Amino acid sequence: MIALASAFGLVLAVELPDKTLVATLVLTTRFRAWPVFAGVCAAFALQCVIAVAFGSMLTLLPDALVSVLVAVMFGIGSFMLLREGFREGDEAGEDASRSGPTQLSFLRSALTSFGVLFAAEWGDASQLATAGLVARIGNPVAVGMGAFVALVSVAGLAVFLGAKIRSRIRPKLIQRVAGFVFAGFAVFALAQLMW
């Protein structure tokens, strides 16, 4: 249960201000909500399987090497989040299309959403966090489920609340906090080498 809760909390915090939230918001303005949600959830499921498989492979390595690799993954995630959080630019993000949702087929809308989010998640902080947690905690099923539920929760917020959620949160602040949390995890993983 701890592995599931840890993965859920960490991935949720990382994904709220992430580009995947913005991409889902934009997709929802262009296509009907249910196909977007289905496509996004399928992309997240596949990306979680990939991250869990990578993290599980890491558990086969010696503990010292795993600690270094986990520290590197969290360090990369921290860098990505802090870079985005401190980047100059509009806090509200890109404006969505002014026109209403396009009436494409369910399958075409879902496949478009799947492709956009599957590509956006490669090397994402949440994918690195999922792999790192599997390598550190073990229990790949619980970590994968926690990460997937967090990703689906964020997708649900983006789809059902649309642009309203962007006006209520400060993505840059959340990215900064998550970046410092990732940096702390990287330091903790390196500190375990000394114990």
PDB file of C-alpha atoms in Angstrom:
ATOM      1  CA  MET A   1       0.000   0.000   0.000  1.00  0.00           C
ATOM      2  CA  ILE A   2       2.915   2.356   0.716  1.00  0.00           C
ATOM      3  CA  ALA A   3       4.317   1.787  -2.776  1.00  0.00           C
ATOM      4  CA  LEU A   4       0.952   2.561  -4.380  1.00  0.00           C
ATOM      5  CA  ALA A   5       0.412   5.698  -2.283  1.00  0.00           C
ATOM      6  CA  SER A   6       3.981   6.914  -2.867  1.00  0.00           C
ATOM      7  CA  ALA A   7       3.702   6.482  -6.624  1.00  0.00           C
ATOM      8  CA  PHE A   8       0.263   8.114  -6.714  1.00  0.00           C
ATOM      9  CA  GLY A   9       1.331  11.169  -4.690  1.00  0.00           C
ATOM     10  CA  LEU A  10       4.586  11.716  -6.518  1.00  0.00           C
ATOM     11  CA  VAL A  11       3.209  11.264 -10.033  1.00  0.00           C
ATOM     12  CA  LEU A  12       0.130  13.379  -9.297  1.00  0.00           C
ATOM     13  CA  ALA A  13       2.301  16.259  -8.055  1.00  0.00           C
ATOM     14  CA  VAL A  14       4.558  16.001 -11.093  1.00  0.00           C
ATOM     15  CA  GLU A  15       1.782  15.708 -13.681  1.00  0.00           C
ATOM     16  CA  LEU A  16      -0.511  18.533 -12.532  1.00  0.00           C
ATOM     17  CA  PRO A  17       1.690  21.280 -13.995  1.00  0.00           C
ATOM     18  CA  ASP A  18       3.061  19.149 -16.820  1.00  0.00           C
ATOM     19  CA  LYS A  19       2.792  19.445 -20.586  1.00  0.00           C
ATOM     20  CA  THR A  20       0.551  16.380 -20.626  1.00  0.00           C
ATOM     21  CA  LEU A  21      -2.104  18.318 -18.723  1.00  0.00           C
ATOM     22  CA  VAL A  22      -1.909  21.133 -21.257  1.00  0.00           C
ATOM     23  CA  ALA A  23      -1.954  18.685 -24.174  1.00  0.00           C
ATOM     24  CA  THR A  24      -5.041  16.974 -22.770  1.00  0.00           C
ATOM     25  CA  LEU A  25      -6.735  20.343 -22.273  1.00  0.00           C
ATOM     26  CA  VAL A  26      -6.010  21.314 -25.866  1.00  0.00           C
ATOM     27  CA  LEU A  27      -7.161  17.944 -27.206  1.00  0.00           C
ATOM     28  CA  THR A  28     -10.403  18.294 -25.253  1.00  0.00           C
ATOM     29  CA  THR A  29     -11.074  21.641 -26.916  1.00  0.00           C
ATOM     30  CA  ARG A  30     -10.645  20.068 -30.360  1.00  0.00           C
ATOM     31  CA  PHE A  31     -12.270  16.633 -29.916  1.00  0.00           C
ATOM     32  CA  ARG A  32     -15.097  15.178 -27.850  1.00  0.00           C
ATOM     33  CA  ALA A  33     -14.179  14.437 -24.231  1.00  0.00           C
ATOM     34  CA  TRP A  34     -14.677  10.652 -24.067  1.00  0.00           C
ATOM     35  CA  PRO A  35     -12.450   9.706 -27.030  1.00  0.00           C
ATOM     36  CA  VAL A  36      -9.729  12.013 -25.703  1.00  0.00           C
ATOM     37  CA  PHE A  37      -9.977  10.441 -22.240  1.00  0.00           C
ATOM     38  CA  ALA A  38      -9.876   6.908 -23.697  1.00  0.00           C
ATOM     39  CA  GLY A  39      -6.848   7.643 -25.874  1.00  0.00           C
ATOM     40  CA  VAL A  40      -4.973   9.419 -23.102  1.00  0.00           C
ATOM     41  CA  CYS A  41      -5.642   6.589 -20.620  1.00  0.00           C
ATOM     42  CA  ALA A  42      -4.398   3.995 -23.121  1.00  0.00           C
ATOM     43  CA  ALA A  43      -1.198   6.011 -23.667  1.00  0.00           C
ATOM     44  CA  PHE A  44      -0.655   6.338 -19.915  1.00  0.00           C
ATOM     45  CA  ALA A  45      -1.210   2.599 -19.393  1.00  0.00           C
ATOM     46  CA  LEU A  46       1.420   1.694 -21.984  1.00  0.00           C
ATOM     47  CA  GLN A  47       3.895   4.264 -20.656  1.00  0.00           C
ATOM     48  CA  CYS A  48       3.423   2.926 -17.087  1.00  0.00           C
ATOM     49  CA  VAL A  49       4.156  -0.614 -18.284  1.00  0.00           C
ATOM     50  CA  ILE A  50       7.330   0.626 -19.987  1.00  0.00           C
ATOM     51  CA  ALA A  51       8.450   2.572 -16.879  1.00  0.00           C
ATOM     52  CA  VAL A  52       7.724  -0.372 -14.559  1.00  0.00           C
ATOM     53  CA  ALA A  53       9.612  -2.771 -16.853  1.00  0.00           C
ATOM     54  CA  PHE A  54      12.612  -0.440 -16.904  1.00  0.00           C
ATOM     55  CA  GLY A  55      12.507  -0.026 -13.119  1.00  0.00           C
ATOM     56  CA  SER A  56      12.218  -3.802 -12.679  1.00  0.00           C
ATOM     57  CA  MET A  57      15.319  -4.336 -14.820  1.00  0.00           C
ATOM     58  CA  LEU A  58      17.170  -1.937 -12.567  1.00  0.00           C
ATOM     59  CA  THR A  59      16.445  -4.168  -9.549  1.00  0.00           C
ATOM     60  CA  LEU A  60      18.663  -6.851 -11.124  1.00  0.00           C
ATOM     61  CA  LEU A  61      21.694  -4.585 -10.764  1.00  0.00           C
ATOM     62  CA  PRO A  62      23.863  -4.217  -7.638  1.00  0.00           C
ATOM     63  CA  ASP A  63      22.395  -1.911  -4.963  1.00  0.00           C
ATOM     64  CA  ALA A  64      25.134   0.716  -5.301  1.00  0.00           C
ATOM     65  CA  LEU A  65      24.595   1.011  -9.052  1.00  0.00           C
ATOM     66  CA  VAL A  66      20.801   1.161  -8.584  1.00  0.00           C
ATOM     67  CA  SER A  67      21.225   4.032  -6.102  1.00  0.00           C
ATOM     68  CA  VAL A  68      23.347   5.941  -8.606  1.00  0.00           C
ATOM     69  CA  LEU A  69      20.908   5.295 -11.470  1.00  0.00           C
ATOM     70  CA  VAL A  70      17.898   6.268  -9.335  1.00  0.00           C
ATOM     71  CA  ALA A  71      19.708   9.446  -8.271  1.00  0.00           C
ATOM     72  CA  VAL A  72      20.469  10.240 -11.924  1.00  0.00           C
ATOM     73  CA  MET A  73      16.833   9.643 -12.975  1.00  0.00           C
ATOM     74  CA  PHE A  74      15.492  11.868 -10.194  1.00  0.00           C
ATOM     75  CA  GLY A  75      18.213  14.426 -10.959  1.00  0.00           C
ATOM     76  CA  ILE A  76      17.136  14.549 -14.607  1.00  0.00           C
ATOM     77  CA  GLY A  77      13.496  14.856 -13.533  1.00  0.00           C
ATOM     78  CA  SER A  78      14.420  17.651 -11.128  1.00  0.00           C
ATOM     79  CA  PHE A  79      16.313  19.508 -13.844  1.00  0.00           C
ATOM     80  CA  MET A  80      13.408  19.177 -16.295  1.00  0.00           C
ATOM     81  CA  LEU A  81      10.842  20.395 -13.762  1.00  0.00           C
ATOM     82  CA  LEU A  82      12.953  23.284 -12.469  1.00  0.00           C
ATOM     83  CA  ARG A  83      13.878  24.372 -15.999  1.00  0.00           C
ATOM     84  CA  GLU A  84      10.191  24.474 -16.942  1.00  0.00           C
ATOM     85  CA  GLY A  85       9.180  26.042 -13.620  1.00  0.00           C
ATOM     86  CA  PHE A  86      11.651  28.905 -13.930  1.00  0.00           C
ATOM     87  CA  ARG A  87      11.268  29.424 -17.688  1.00  0.00           C
ATOM     88  CA  GLU A  88      10.125  32.876 -18.717  1.00  0.00           C
ATOM     89  CA  GLY A  89       6.704  32.896 -20.282  1.00  0.00           C
ATOM     90  CA  ASP A  90       2.981  32.966 -19.833  1.00  0.00           C
ATOM     91  CA  GLU A  91       1.837  31.222 -16.644  1.00  0.00           C
ATOM     92  CA  ALA A  92      -1.509  30.313 -18.175  1.00  0.00           C
ATOM     93  CA  GLY A  93      -0.013  28.370 -21.078  1.00  0.00           C
ATOM     94  CA  GLU A  94      -1.118  28.341 -24.642  1.00  0.00           C
ATOM     95  CA  ASP A  95      -4.623  29.374 -25.541  1.00  0.00           C
ATOM     96  CA  ALA A  96      -6.832  26.558 -26.686  1.00  0.00           C
ATOM     97  CA  SER A  97      -8.671  26.667 -29.926  1.00  0.00           C
ATOM     98  CA  ARG A  98     -11.659  29.025 -29.881  1.00  0.00           C
ATOM     99  CA  SER A  99     -13.784  26.706 -31.919  1.00  0.00           C
ATOM    100  CA  GLY A 100     -15.811  23.900 -30.381  1.00  0.00           C
ATOM    101  CA  PRO A 101     -14.828  20.222 -30.355  1.00  0.00           C
ATOM    102  CA  THR A 102     -14.469  18.615 -33.770  1.00  0.00           C
ATOM    103  CA  GLN A 103     -16.940  15.815 -34.474  1.00  0.00           C
ATOM    104  CA  LEU A 104     -14.489  13.143 -35.667  1.00  0.00           C
ATOM    105  CA  SER A 105     -15.075   9.449 -35.131  1.00  0.00           C
ATOM    106  CA  PHE A 106     -14.446   8.077 -31.648  1.00  0.00           C
ATOM    107  CA  LEU A 107     -11.591   5.907 -32.916  1.00  0.00           C
ATOM    108  CA  ARG A 108      -9.842   8.701 -34.816  1.00  0.00           C
ATOM    109  CA  SER A 109     -10.097  11.113 -31.869  1.00  0.00           C
ATOM    110  CA  ALA A 110      -8.894   8.441 -29.443  1.00  0.00           C
ATOM    111  CA  LEU A 111      -5.968   7.440 -31.665  1.00  0.00           C
ATOM    112  CA  THR A 112      -4.912  11.064 -32.122  1.00  0.00           C
ATOM    113  CA  SER A 113      -5.044  11.600 -28.361  1.00  0.00           C
ATOM    114  CA  PHE A 114      -3.120   8.362 -27.776  1.00  0.00           C
ATOM    115  CA  GLY A 115      -0.375   9.395 -30.204  1.00  0.00           C
ATOM    116  CA  VAL A 116       0.032  12.887 -28.783  1.00  0.00           C
ATOM    117  CA  LEU A 117       0.226  11.739 -25.152  1.00  0.00           C
ATOM    118  CA  PHE A 118       2.311   8.641 -25.825  1.00  0.00           C
ATOM    119  CA  ALA A 119       4.936  10.808 -27.529  1.00  0.00           C
ATOM    120  CA  ALA A 120       4.725  13.498 -24.831  1.00  0.00           C
ATOM    121  CA  GLU A 121       5.369  11.014 -22.007  1.00  0.00           C
ATOM    122  CA  TRP A 122       8.698   9.662 -23.304  1.00  0.00           C
ATOM    123  CA  GLY A 123      11.387  10.660 -20.828  1.00  0.00           C
ATOM    124  CA  ASP A 124       8.826  12.615 -18.809  1.00  0.00           C
ATOM    125  CA  ALA A 125       9.412  13.237 -15.111  1.00  0.00           C
ATOM    126  CA  SER A 126       6.531  10.926 -14.181  1.00  0.00           C
ATOM    127  CA  GLN A 127       8.019   8.097 -16.232  1.00  0.00           C
ATOM    128  CA  LEU A 128      11.401   8.589 -14.568  1.00  0.00           C
ATOM    129  CA  ALA A 129       9.743   8.741 -11.145  1.00  0.00           C
ATOM    130  CA  THR A 130       7.829   5.510 -11.781  1.00  0.00           C
ATOM    131  CA  ALA A 131      10.966   3.658 -12.885  1.00  0.00           C
ATOM    132  CA  GLY A 132      12.909   5.072  -9.947  1.00  0.00           C
ATOM    133  CA  LEU A 133      10.275   4.053  -7.417  1.00  0.00           C
ATOM    134  CA  VAL A 134      10.119   0.522  -8.815  1.00  0.00           C
ATOM    135  CA  ALA A 135      13.905   0.262  -8.563  1.00  0.00           C
ATOM    136  CA  ARG A 136      13.981   1.667  -5.042  1.00  0.00           C
ATOM    137  CA  ILE A 137      10.812   0.259  -3.428  1.00  0.00           C
ATOM    138  CA  GLY A 138      10.245  -2.840  -5.542  1.00  0.00           C
ATOM    139  CA  ASN A 139       6.605  -3.929  -5.851  1.00  0.00           C
ATOM    140  CA  PRO A 140       6.232  -3.024  -9.544  1.00  0.00           C
ATOM    141  CA  VAL A 141       2.496  -3.774  -9.658  1.00  0.00           C
ATOM    142  CA  ALA A 142       1.650  -1.361  -6.820  1.00  0.00           C
ATOM    143  CA  VAL A 143       3.955   1.373  -8.148  1.00  0.00           C
ATOM    144  CA  GLY A 144       2.596   0.953 -11.677  1.00  0.00           C
ATOM    145  CA  MET A 145      -1.009   1.072 -10.456  1.00  0.00           C
ATOM    146  CA  GLY A 146      -0.332   4.153  -8.310  1.00  0.00           C
ATOM    147  CA  ALA A 147       1.339   5.942 -11.224  1.00  0.00           C
ATOM    148  CA  PHE A 148      -1.442   4.962 -13.633  1.00  0.00           C
ATOM    149  CA  VAL A 149      -4.217   6.100 -11.264  1.00  0.00           C
ATOM    150  CA  ALA A 150      -2.424   9.431 -10.766  1.00  0.00           C
ATOM    151  CA  LEU A 151      -2.039   9.921 -14.521  1.00  0.00           C
ATOM    152  CA  VAL A 152      -5.686   9.053 -15.158  1.00  0.00           C
ATOM    153  CA  SER A 153      -6.733  11.425 -12.363  1.00  0.00           C
ATOM    154  CA  VAL A 154      -4.852  14.281 -13.996  1.00  0.00           C
ATOM    155  CA  ALA A 155      -6.307  13.373 -17.394  1.00  0.00           C
ATOM    156  CA  GLY A 156      -9.785  13.322 -15.853  1.00  0.00           C
ATOM    157  CA  LEU A 157      -9.272  16.761 -14.362  1.00  0.00           C
ATOM    158  CA  ALA A 158      -8.062  18.104 -17.691  1.00  0.00           C
ATOM    159  CA  VAL A 159     -10.888  16.537 -19.685  1.00  0.00           C
ATOM    160  CA  PHE A 160     -13.772  17.305 -17.358  1.00  0.00           C
ATOM    161  CA  LEU A 161     -12.740  20.681 -16.023  1.00  0.00           C
ATOM    162  CA  GLY A 162     -11.141  21.938 -19.215  1.00  0.00           C
ATOM    163  CA  ALA A 163      -9.689  25.393 -19.143  1.00  0.00           C
ATOM    164  CA  LYS A 164     -11.101  26.129 -15.663  1.00  0.00           C
ATOM    165  CA  ILE A 165      -8.348  24.186 -13.935  1.00  0.00           C
ATOM    166  CA  ARG A 166      -5.645  26.206 -15.682  1.00  0.00           C
ATOM    167  CA  SER A 167      -7.013  29.396 -14.162  1.00  0.00           C
ATOM    168  CA  ARG A 168      -7.016  27.963 -10.610  1.00  0.00           C
ATOM    169  CA  ILE A 169      -3.512  26.566 -10.300  1.00  0.00           C
ATOM    170  CA  ARG A 170      -0.112  28.093 -10.772  1.00  0.00           C
ATOM    171  CA  PRO A 171       1.716  25.513 -12.882  1.00  0.00           C
ATOM    172  CA  LYS A 172       5.108  27.174 -12.529  1.00  0.00           C
ATOM    173  CA  LEU A 173       4.951  27.061  -8.714  1.00  0.00           C
ATOM    174  CA  ILE A 174       3.954  23.385  -8.700  1.00  0.00           C
ATOM    175  CA  GLN A 175       6.749  22.584 -11.169  1.00  0.00           C
ATOM    176  CA  ARG A 176       9.273  24.322  -8.922  1.00  0.00           C
ATOM    177  CA  VAL A 177       8.124  22.491  -5.802  1.00  0.00           C
ATOM    178  CA  ALA A 178       8.112  19.137  -7.619  1.00  0.00           C
ATOM    179  CA  GLY A 179      11.587  19.891  -9.004  1.00  0.00           C
ATOM    180  CA  PHE A 180      12.971  20.479  -5.529  1.00  0.00           C
ATOM    181  CA  VAL A 181      11.255  17.303  -4.276  1.00  0.00           C
ATOM    182  CA  PHE A 182      12.914  15.350  -7.094  1.00  0.00           C
ATOM    183  CA  ALA A 183      16.269  16.907  -6.174  1.00  0.00           C
ATOM    184  CA  GLY A 184      15.699  15.737  -2.584  1.00  0.00           C
ATOM    185  CA  PHE A 185      14.992  12.201  -3.818  1.00  0.00           C
ATOM    186  CA  ALA A 186      18.210  12.288  -5.853  1.00  0.00           C
ATOM    187  CA  VAL A 187      20.229  13.355  -2.798  1.00  0.00           C
ATOM    188  CA  PHE A 188      18.522  10.687  -0.684  1.00  0.00           C
ATOM    189  CA  ALA A 189      19.369   7.985  -3.253  1.00  0.00           C
ATOM    190  CA  LEU A 190      23.020   9.076  -3.243  1.00  0.00           C
ATOM    191  CA  ALA A 191      23.076   9.209   0.563  1.00  0.00           C
ATOM    192  CA  GLN A 192      22.030   5.558   0.652  1.00  0.00           C
ATOM    193  CA  LEU A 193      25.398   4.703  -0.916  1.00  0.00           C
ATOM    194  CA  MET A 194      27.048   5.771   2.344  1.00  0.00           C
ATOM    195  CA  TRP A 195      24.832   3.643   4.598  1.00  0.00           C
TER     196      TRP A 195
END
